[in-house]
Amino acid sequence: MNIEYINEAIESQKQQLLQHSLYEKVKTVDELHTFLENHVFAVWDFMSLLKALQEKLTCTTTPWLPTGNPETRYLINEIVVAEETDVTLDGKRSSHFEMYLDAMTDCGADTTPILAFLENVNQTKNIFVSIKKSNLHPSVKAFLDFTFRIIDEGKPHKIAAAFTFGREDLIPSMFTEILRNFQTNFPETNLDKLVYYFERHIALDADEHGPMAMKMIVELCGTNDVKWKEMQETSMEALDKRIGLWDAIEEQIIEKLELV
């Protein structure tokens, strides 16, 4: 088993996401807000996948010791730098999550739910309790629960699968589709920071992070068939959860239209 085999196995799910009817539903500013207010949870939990990989594949404790493969260390640390301290539209330093929050505020989306959730996480010190007790859509809960259960399991190759095939490998094409809809449907709304955020992801993931993540996959699995199988299963489940997230956003948009 290898990367080509996994790509073939998940191709139908990737096409489901790239051709999802959600994109056609985001036609007004209110619908855009619904998208952003849900998608921000995926922007946030992505960082935990990344930091989990950093903990597993580099040395983050003292005394420092050279840990794992130097190429893999470079990949993870390079992505962490870009995700945690990228350059914003106005030339400052910020994480991509904070950039996304700023873009939401700029276009009038509500950041209260995600900020309240993070405050609860800080209070409970237990992500699973916070997810369970939240008022989020069940599919958003399932999306988050999957992420943190993979992290909690602690297998680097499975975390890398959720990170690479469920996120990094998919982001360039998926965000391109979203960006096209935004530019067409909201010409009078200030989306400069949002467009910048998406363009940064497209540039970084397509040109740098995506190919580097694939190298990490090969390094982590090597010739171990069990790891390759677990990676495939994790990738497929990660994509199922992403499809569920898209379904949930579309459902909320339709429900709001029916109330009008």
Tab-separated table of N, CA and C in Angstrom, residues 65 78 146 177 234 258:
chain	number	residue	atom	x	y	z
A	65	LEU	N	16.542	16.900	22.924
A	65	LEU	CA	17.272	15.818	22.276
A	65	LEU	C	16.827	15.753	20.817
A	78	GLU	N	8.105	24.095	9.972
A	78	GLU	CA	7.827	25.060	8.909
A	78	GLU	C	6.340	25.397	8.857
A	146	PHE	N	-13.993	13.655	16.534
A	146	PHE	CA	-13.092	12.794	15.762
A	146	PHE	C	-11.658	13.312	15.827
A	177	GLU	N	-12.749	26.652	-4.708
A	177	GLU	CA	-14.184	26.636	-5.004
A	177	GLU	C	-14.930	27.664	-4.156
A	234	THR	N	-8.261	6.117	8.569
A	234	THR	CA	-8.361	7.433	9.222
A	234	THR	C	-8.667	8.522	8.206
A	258	GLU	N	-36.159	28.730	5.272
A	258	GLU	CA	-37.541	28.285	5.496
A	258	GLU	C	-38.248	29.130	6.529
